[in-house]
Coordinates of C-alpha atoms and ligand atoms in Angstrom, one line a residue:
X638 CA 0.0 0.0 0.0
X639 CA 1.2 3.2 -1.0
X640 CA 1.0 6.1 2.2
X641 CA 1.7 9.3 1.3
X642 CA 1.6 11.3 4.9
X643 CA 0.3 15.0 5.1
X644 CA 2.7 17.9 6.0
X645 CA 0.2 20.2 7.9
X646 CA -1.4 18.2 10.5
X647 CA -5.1 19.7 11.3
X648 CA -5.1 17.8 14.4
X649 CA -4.8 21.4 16.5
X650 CA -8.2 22.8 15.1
X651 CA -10.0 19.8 17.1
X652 CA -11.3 20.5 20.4
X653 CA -11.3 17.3 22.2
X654 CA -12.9 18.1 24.6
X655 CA -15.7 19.3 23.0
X656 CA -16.5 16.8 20.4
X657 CA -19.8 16.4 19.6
X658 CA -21.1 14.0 16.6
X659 CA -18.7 13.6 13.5
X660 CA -18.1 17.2 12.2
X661 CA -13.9 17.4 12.2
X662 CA -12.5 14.8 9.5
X663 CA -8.7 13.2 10.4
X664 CA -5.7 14.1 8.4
X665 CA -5.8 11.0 6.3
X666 CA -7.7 8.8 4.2
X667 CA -7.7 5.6 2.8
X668 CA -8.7 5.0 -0.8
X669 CA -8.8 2.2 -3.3
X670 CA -10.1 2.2 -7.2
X671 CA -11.9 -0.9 -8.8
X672 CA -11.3 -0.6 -12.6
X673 CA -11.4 -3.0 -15.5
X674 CA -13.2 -5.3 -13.2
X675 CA -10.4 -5.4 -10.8
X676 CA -9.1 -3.6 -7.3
X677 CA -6.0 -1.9 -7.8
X678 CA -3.3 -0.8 -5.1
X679 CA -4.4 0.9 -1.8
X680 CA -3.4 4.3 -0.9
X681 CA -3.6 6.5 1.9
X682 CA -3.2 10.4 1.5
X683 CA -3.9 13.6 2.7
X684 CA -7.2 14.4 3.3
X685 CA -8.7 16.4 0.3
X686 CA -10.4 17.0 -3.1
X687 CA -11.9 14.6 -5.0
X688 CA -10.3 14.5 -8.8
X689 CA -13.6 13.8 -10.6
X690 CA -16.2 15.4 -13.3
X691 CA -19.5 15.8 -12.6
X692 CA -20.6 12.8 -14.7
X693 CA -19.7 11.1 -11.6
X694 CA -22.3 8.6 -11.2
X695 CA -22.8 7.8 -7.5
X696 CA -24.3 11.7 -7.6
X697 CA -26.9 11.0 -10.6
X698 CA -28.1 7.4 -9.7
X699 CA -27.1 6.9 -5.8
X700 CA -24.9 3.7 -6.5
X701 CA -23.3 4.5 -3.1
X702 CA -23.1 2.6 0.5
X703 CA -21.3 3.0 3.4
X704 CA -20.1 1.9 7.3
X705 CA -20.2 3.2 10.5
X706 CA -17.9 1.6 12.9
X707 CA -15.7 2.8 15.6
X708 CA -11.8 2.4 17.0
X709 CA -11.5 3.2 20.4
X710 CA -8.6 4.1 22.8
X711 CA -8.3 1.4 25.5
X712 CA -7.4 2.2 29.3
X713 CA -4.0 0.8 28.3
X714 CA -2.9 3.1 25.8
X715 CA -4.0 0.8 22.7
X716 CA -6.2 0.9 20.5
X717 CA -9.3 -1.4 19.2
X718 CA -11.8 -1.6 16.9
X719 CA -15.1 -3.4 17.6
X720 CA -15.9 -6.6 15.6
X721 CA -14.5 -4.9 12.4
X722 CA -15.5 -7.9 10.3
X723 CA -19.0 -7.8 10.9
X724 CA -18.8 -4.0 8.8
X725 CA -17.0 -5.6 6.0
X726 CA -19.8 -8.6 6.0
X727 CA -22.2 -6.1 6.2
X728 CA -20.7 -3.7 3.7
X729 CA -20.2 -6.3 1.1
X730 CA -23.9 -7.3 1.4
X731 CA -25.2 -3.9 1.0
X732 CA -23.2 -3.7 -2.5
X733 CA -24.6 -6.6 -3.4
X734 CA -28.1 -5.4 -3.4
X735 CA -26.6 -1.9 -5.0
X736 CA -24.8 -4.2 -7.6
X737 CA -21.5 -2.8 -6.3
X738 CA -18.3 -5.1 -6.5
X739 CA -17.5 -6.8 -3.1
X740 CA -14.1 -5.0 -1.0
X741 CA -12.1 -7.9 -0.5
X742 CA -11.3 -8.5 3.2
X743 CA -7.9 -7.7 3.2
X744 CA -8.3 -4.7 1.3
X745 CA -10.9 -3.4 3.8
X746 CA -8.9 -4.3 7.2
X747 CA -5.4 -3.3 5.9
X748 CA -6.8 -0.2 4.5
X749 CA -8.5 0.3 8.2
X750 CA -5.4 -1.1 10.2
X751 CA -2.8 1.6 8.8
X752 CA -5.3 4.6 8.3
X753 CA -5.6 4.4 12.1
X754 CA -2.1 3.6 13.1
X755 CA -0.9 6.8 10.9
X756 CA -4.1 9.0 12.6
X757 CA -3.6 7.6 16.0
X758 CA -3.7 10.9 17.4
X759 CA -6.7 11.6 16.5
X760 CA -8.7 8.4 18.6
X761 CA -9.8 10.6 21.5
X762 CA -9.1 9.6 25.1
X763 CA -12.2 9.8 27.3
X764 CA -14.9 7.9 28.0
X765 CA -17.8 8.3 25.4
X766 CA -15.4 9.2 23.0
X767 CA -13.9 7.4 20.0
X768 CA -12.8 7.9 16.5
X769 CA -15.8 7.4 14.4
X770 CA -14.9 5.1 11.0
X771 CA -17.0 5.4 8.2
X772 CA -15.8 3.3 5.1
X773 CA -17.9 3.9 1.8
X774 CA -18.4 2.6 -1.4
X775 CA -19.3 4.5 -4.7
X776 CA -19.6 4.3 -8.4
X777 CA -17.3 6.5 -10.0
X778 CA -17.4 6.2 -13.4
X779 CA -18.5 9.2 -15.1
X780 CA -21.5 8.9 -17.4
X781 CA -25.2 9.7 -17.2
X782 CA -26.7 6.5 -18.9
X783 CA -29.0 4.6 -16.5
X784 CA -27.0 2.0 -16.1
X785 CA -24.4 0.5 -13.1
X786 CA -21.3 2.2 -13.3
X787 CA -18.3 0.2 -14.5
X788 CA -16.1 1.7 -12.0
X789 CA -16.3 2.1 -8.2
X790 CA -14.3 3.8 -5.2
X791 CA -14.0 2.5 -2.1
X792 CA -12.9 4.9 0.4
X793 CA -12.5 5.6 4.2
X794 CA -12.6 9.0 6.1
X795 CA -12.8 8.6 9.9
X796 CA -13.5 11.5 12.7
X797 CA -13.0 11.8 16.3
X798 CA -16.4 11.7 18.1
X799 CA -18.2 12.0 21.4
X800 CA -22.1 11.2 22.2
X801 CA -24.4 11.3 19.7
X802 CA -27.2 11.8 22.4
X803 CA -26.1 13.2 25.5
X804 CA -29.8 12.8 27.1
X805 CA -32.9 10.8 26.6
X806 CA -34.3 11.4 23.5
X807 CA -38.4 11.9 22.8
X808 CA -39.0 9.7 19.7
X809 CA -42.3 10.6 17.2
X810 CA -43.8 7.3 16.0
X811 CA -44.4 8.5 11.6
X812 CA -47.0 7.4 10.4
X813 CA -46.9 8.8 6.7
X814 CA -43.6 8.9 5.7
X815 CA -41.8 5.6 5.4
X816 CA -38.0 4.5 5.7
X817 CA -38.2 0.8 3.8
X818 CA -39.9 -1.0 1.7
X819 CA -40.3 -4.9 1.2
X820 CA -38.2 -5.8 -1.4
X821 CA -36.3 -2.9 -1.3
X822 CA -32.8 -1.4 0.5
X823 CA -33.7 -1.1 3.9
X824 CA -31.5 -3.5 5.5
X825 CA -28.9 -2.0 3.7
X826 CA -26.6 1.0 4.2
X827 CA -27.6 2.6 0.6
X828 CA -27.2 6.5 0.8
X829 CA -29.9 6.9 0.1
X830 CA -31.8 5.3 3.1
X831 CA -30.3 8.1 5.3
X832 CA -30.7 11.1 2.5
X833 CA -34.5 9.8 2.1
X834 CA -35.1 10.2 6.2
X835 CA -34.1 13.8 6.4
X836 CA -37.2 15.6 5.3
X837 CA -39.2 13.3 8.0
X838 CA -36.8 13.6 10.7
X839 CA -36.4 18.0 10.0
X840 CA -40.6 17.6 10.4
X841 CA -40.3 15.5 14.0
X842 CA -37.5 18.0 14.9
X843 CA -39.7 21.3 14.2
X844 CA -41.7 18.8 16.2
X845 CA -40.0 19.3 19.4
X846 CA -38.6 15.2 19.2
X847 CA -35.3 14.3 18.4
X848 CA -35.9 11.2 15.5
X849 CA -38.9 9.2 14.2
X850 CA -39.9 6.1 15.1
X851 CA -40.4 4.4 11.9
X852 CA -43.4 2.0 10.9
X853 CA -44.0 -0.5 8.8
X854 CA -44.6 0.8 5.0
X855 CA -47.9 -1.0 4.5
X856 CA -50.0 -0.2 7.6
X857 CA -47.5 2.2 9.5
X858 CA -49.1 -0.2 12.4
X859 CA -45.2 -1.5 13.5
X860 CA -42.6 -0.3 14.9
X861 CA -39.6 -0.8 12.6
X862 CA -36.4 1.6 13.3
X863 CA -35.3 4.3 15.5
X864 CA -34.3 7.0 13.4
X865 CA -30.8 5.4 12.3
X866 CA -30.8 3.5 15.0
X867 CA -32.3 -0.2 15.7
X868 CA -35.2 -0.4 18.2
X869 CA -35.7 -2.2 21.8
X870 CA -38.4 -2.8 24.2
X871 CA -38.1 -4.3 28.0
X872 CA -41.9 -5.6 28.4
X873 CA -42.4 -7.4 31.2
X874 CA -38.5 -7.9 31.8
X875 CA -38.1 -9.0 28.2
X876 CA -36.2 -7.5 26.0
X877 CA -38.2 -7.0 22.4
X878 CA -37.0 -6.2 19.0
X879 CA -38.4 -5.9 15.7
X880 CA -37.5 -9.1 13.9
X881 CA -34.6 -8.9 11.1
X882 CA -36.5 -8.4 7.1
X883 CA -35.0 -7.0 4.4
X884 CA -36.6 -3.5 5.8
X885 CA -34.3 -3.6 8.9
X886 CA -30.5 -2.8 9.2
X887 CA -28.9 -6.0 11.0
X888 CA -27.1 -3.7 13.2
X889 CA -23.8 -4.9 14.8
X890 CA -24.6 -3.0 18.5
X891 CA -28.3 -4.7 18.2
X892 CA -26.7 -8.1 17.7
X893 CA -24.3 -7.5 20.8
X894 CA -26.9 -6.5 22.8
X895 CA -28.9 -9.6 21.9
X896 CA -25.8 -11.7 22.3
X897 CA -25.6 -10.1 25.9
X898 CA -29.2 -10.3 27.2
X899 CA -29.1 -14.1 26.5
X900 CA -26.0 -14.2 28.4
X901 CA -27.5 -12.5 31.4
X902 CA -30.7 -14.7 31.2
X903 CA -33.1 -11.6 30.0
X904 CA -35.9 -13.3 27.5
X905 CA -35.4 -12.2 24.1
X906 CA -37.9 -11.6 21.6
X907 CA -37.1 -10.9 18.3
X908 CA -41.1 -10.1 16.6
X909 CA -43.2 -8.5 14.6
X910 CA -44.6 -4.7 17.6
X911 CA -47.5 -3.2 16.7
X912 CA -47.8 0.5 17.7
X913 CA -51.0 -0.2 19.5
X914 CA -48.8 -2.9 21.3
X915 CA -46.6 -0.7 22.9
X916 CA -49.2 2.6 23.1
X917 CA -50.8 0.2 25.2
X918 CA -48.0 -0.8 27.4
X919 CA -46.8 2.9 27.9
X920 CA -50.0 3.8 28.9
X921 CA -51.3 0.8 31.2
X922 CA -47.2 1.0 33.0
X923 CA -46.2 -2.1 31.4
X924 CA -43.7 -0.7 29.0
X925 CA -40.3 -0.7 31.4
X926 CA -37.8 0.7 28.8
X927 CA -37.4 1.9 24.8
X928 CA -34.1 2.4 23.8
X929 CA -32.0 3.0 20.3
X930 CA -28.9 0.7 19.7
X931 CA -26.5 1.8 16.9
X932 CA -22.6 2.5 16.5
X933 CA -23.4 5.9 16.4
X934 CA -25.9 6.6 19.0
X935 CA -24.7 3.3 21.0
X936 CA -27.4 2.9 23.7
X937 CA -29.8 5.4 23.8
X938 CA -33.0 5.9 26.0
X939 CA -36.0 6.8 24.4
X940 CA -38.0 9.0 27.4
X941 CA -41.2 9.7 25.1
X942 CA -42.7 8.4 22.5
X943 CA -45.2 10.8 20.0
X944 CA -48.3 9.7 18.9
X945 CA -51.0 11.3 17.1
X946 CA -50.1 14.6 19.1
X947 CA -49.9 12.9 22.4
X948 CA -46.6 12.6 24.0
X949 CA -46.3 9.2 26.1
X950 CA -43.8 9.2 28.8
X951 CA -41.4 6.5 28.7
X952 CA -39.4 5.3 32.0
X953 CA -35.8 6.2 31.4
X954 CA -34.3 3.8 33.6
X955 CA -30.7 4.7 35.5
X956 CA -29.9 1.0 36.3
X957 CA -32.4 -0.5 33.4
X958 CA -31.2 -2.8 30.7
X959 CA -30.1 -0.4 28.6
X960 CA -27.7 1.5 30.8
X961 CA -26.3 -2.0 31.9
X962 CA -26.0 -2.6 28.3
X963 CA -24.1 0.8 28.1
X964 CA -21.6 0.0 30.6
X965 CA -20.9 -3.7 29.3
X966 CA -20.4 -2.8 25.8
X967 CA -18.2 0.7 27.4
X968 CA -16.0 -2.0 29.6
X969 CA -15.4 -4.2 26.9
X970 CA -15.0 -1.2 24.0
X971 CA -12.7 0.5 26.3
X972 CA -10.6 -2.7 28.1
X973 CA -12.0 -2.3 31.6
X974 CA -13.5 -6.3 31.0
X975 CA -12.3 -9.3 29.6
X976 CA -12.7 -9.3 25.4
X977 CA -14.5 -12.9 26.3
X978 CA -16.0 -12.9 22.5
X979 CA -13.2 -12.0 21.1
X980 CA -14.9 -8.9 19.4
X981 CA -12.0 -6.4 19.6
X982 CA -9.3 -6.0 17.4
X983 CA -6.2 -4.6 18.4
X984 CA -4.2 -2.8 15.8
Ligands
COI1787 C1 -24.1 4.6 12.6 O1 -24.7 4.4 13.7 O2 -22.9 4.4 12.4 C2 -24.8 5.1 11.5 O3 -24.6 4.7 10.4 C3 -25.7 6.2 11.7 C4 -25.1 7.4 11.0 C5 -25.9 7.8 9.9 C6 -24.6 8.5 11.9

């Protein structure tokens, strides 16, 4: 792999301490061009400019996924990144339903591996905090017939981050706008999944709540996804999640979590929730928790739930399952427990 390192480090216009959600981008970024049906050589350069025309496809016809995963700085001084293999899995199966040639593996972990080790000062130390990775995948040839591209970039930018949500957030279950369809991208990270759940999101926002609660695109009667985040229940201490379909993302921090309730003996269900399910249960007292799990937002308690312009209050547990889940996942993100799963790697 070729590295080519910067000579003007923007490392000093960070405030670490003050990091918010993924606005400063690292010096450095990994990129790799697919061309004549092949993958060339790697490189990693200065963060910058892309050389391309406007022709560029991924713009016209959305040929474009992504990742969002996250390297954090250990209580020992190293650094780890959590179950990085289940991105690339993940990845390669969202370019398979955008007809976008599969990263190999090494490609995608090499390409990871040295983009952090030459960025390492930028993984934030503190607790909350990491360095946000976001590996993406476009089409880049440059033509306007509707057609697949021929050639694709796969690139990674990554960005020191704190909390997405620093409080509990109020959640407005939509009922006319819709995230995913069946038989379409939804349990993919397409672009345009996220681009497509602005305009309802701005609405719940001017709203007063912080993200929709997205419903089913037939009925709008069940409870799919929390804004970009997965969805959980605690129901009469169970633990409840909308069932995987191809309108769900199989999110890595959903399938930790799962991994983890069984472990600690909490029932699992992984169903079909109707809204009228879990209006019921917030207003009869029988709804214990709601929380969002995502690599972004991590854990995060969902303290009200819109609906029909009511706004149902939702127990925001401090010692509920998903602060416990909080804390296991921090312990083992961060090194404070033993890596029993095996689910970080060290650089
Ligand atoms: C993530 O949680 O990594 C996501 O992909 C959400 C993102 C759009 C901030």
């Amino acid at each position: 792999m070729k590295v080519i390192p910067t000579t003007e480090s923007r490392i000093s216009t960070i405030d670490f301490n003050n990091l918010g959600f993924g606005a400063g981008l690292s010096d450095h970024v990994f990129i790799c061009e697919y061309k004549n049906g092949q993958w060339g050589e790697g490189i990693i350069q200065p963060y910058g400019a892309l050389k391309q025309g406007l022709g560029l496809h991924a713009l016209h016809y959305g040929q474009a996924v992504f990742e969002g995963q996250k390297a954090y700085r250990q209580a020992d001084g190293r650094i780890a990144i959590f179950r990085p293999e289940r991105n690339w899995e993940r990845l390669n199966r969202s370019g398979e339903r955008m007809l976008i040639p599969a990263v190999p593996k090494e490609i995608f972990m090499e390409g990871l591996s040295e983009l952090i080790r030459l960025d390492a000062e930028w993984v934030p130390r503190g607790e909350n905090t990491a360095l946000y990775l976001r590996p993406f995948l476009f089409s880049s040839s440059e033509f306007v017939a509707a057609r697949p591209s021929e050639e694709y970039t796969f690139a990674i930018v990554t960005s020191p981050v704190g909390e997405l949500y620093t409080k509990p957030v109020k959640v407005k279950i939509e009922q006319h706008f819709t995230r995913a369809s069946q038989g379409g991208v939804g349990y993919t990270k397409a672009a345009g999944n996220y681009g497509g759940a602005f305009l309802a999101t701005r609405r719940a926002v001017e709203e007063g709540f912080s993200q929709v609660l997205w419903t089913d695109h037939a009925e709008h009667a069940y409870l799919e996804e929390a804004g970009t985040m997965n969805v959980a229940f605690v129901l009469n201490d169970t633990l409840v999640t909308p069932a995987l379909s191809d309108r769900i993302l199989e999110g890595i921090t959903r399938e930790s979590i799962l991994i983890l309730a069984k472990e600690w003996g909490i029932p699992v269900e992984e169903r079909r929730i109707s809204v009228d399910e879990i209006v019921a249960a917030a207003k009869n007292g029988s709804l214990q928790e709601a929380f969002g799990m995502g690599t972004a937002a991590v854990v995060s308690p969902i303290d009200g739930l819109g609906y029909q312009g009511e706004i149902l209050p939702v127990p925001a547990q401090v010692n509920g399952v998903a602060m416990r889940m909080k804390k296991a996942l921090a312990d083992i993100r961060y090194g404070r427990a033993a890596d029993a799963k095996g689910w970080m790697y060290h650089l």
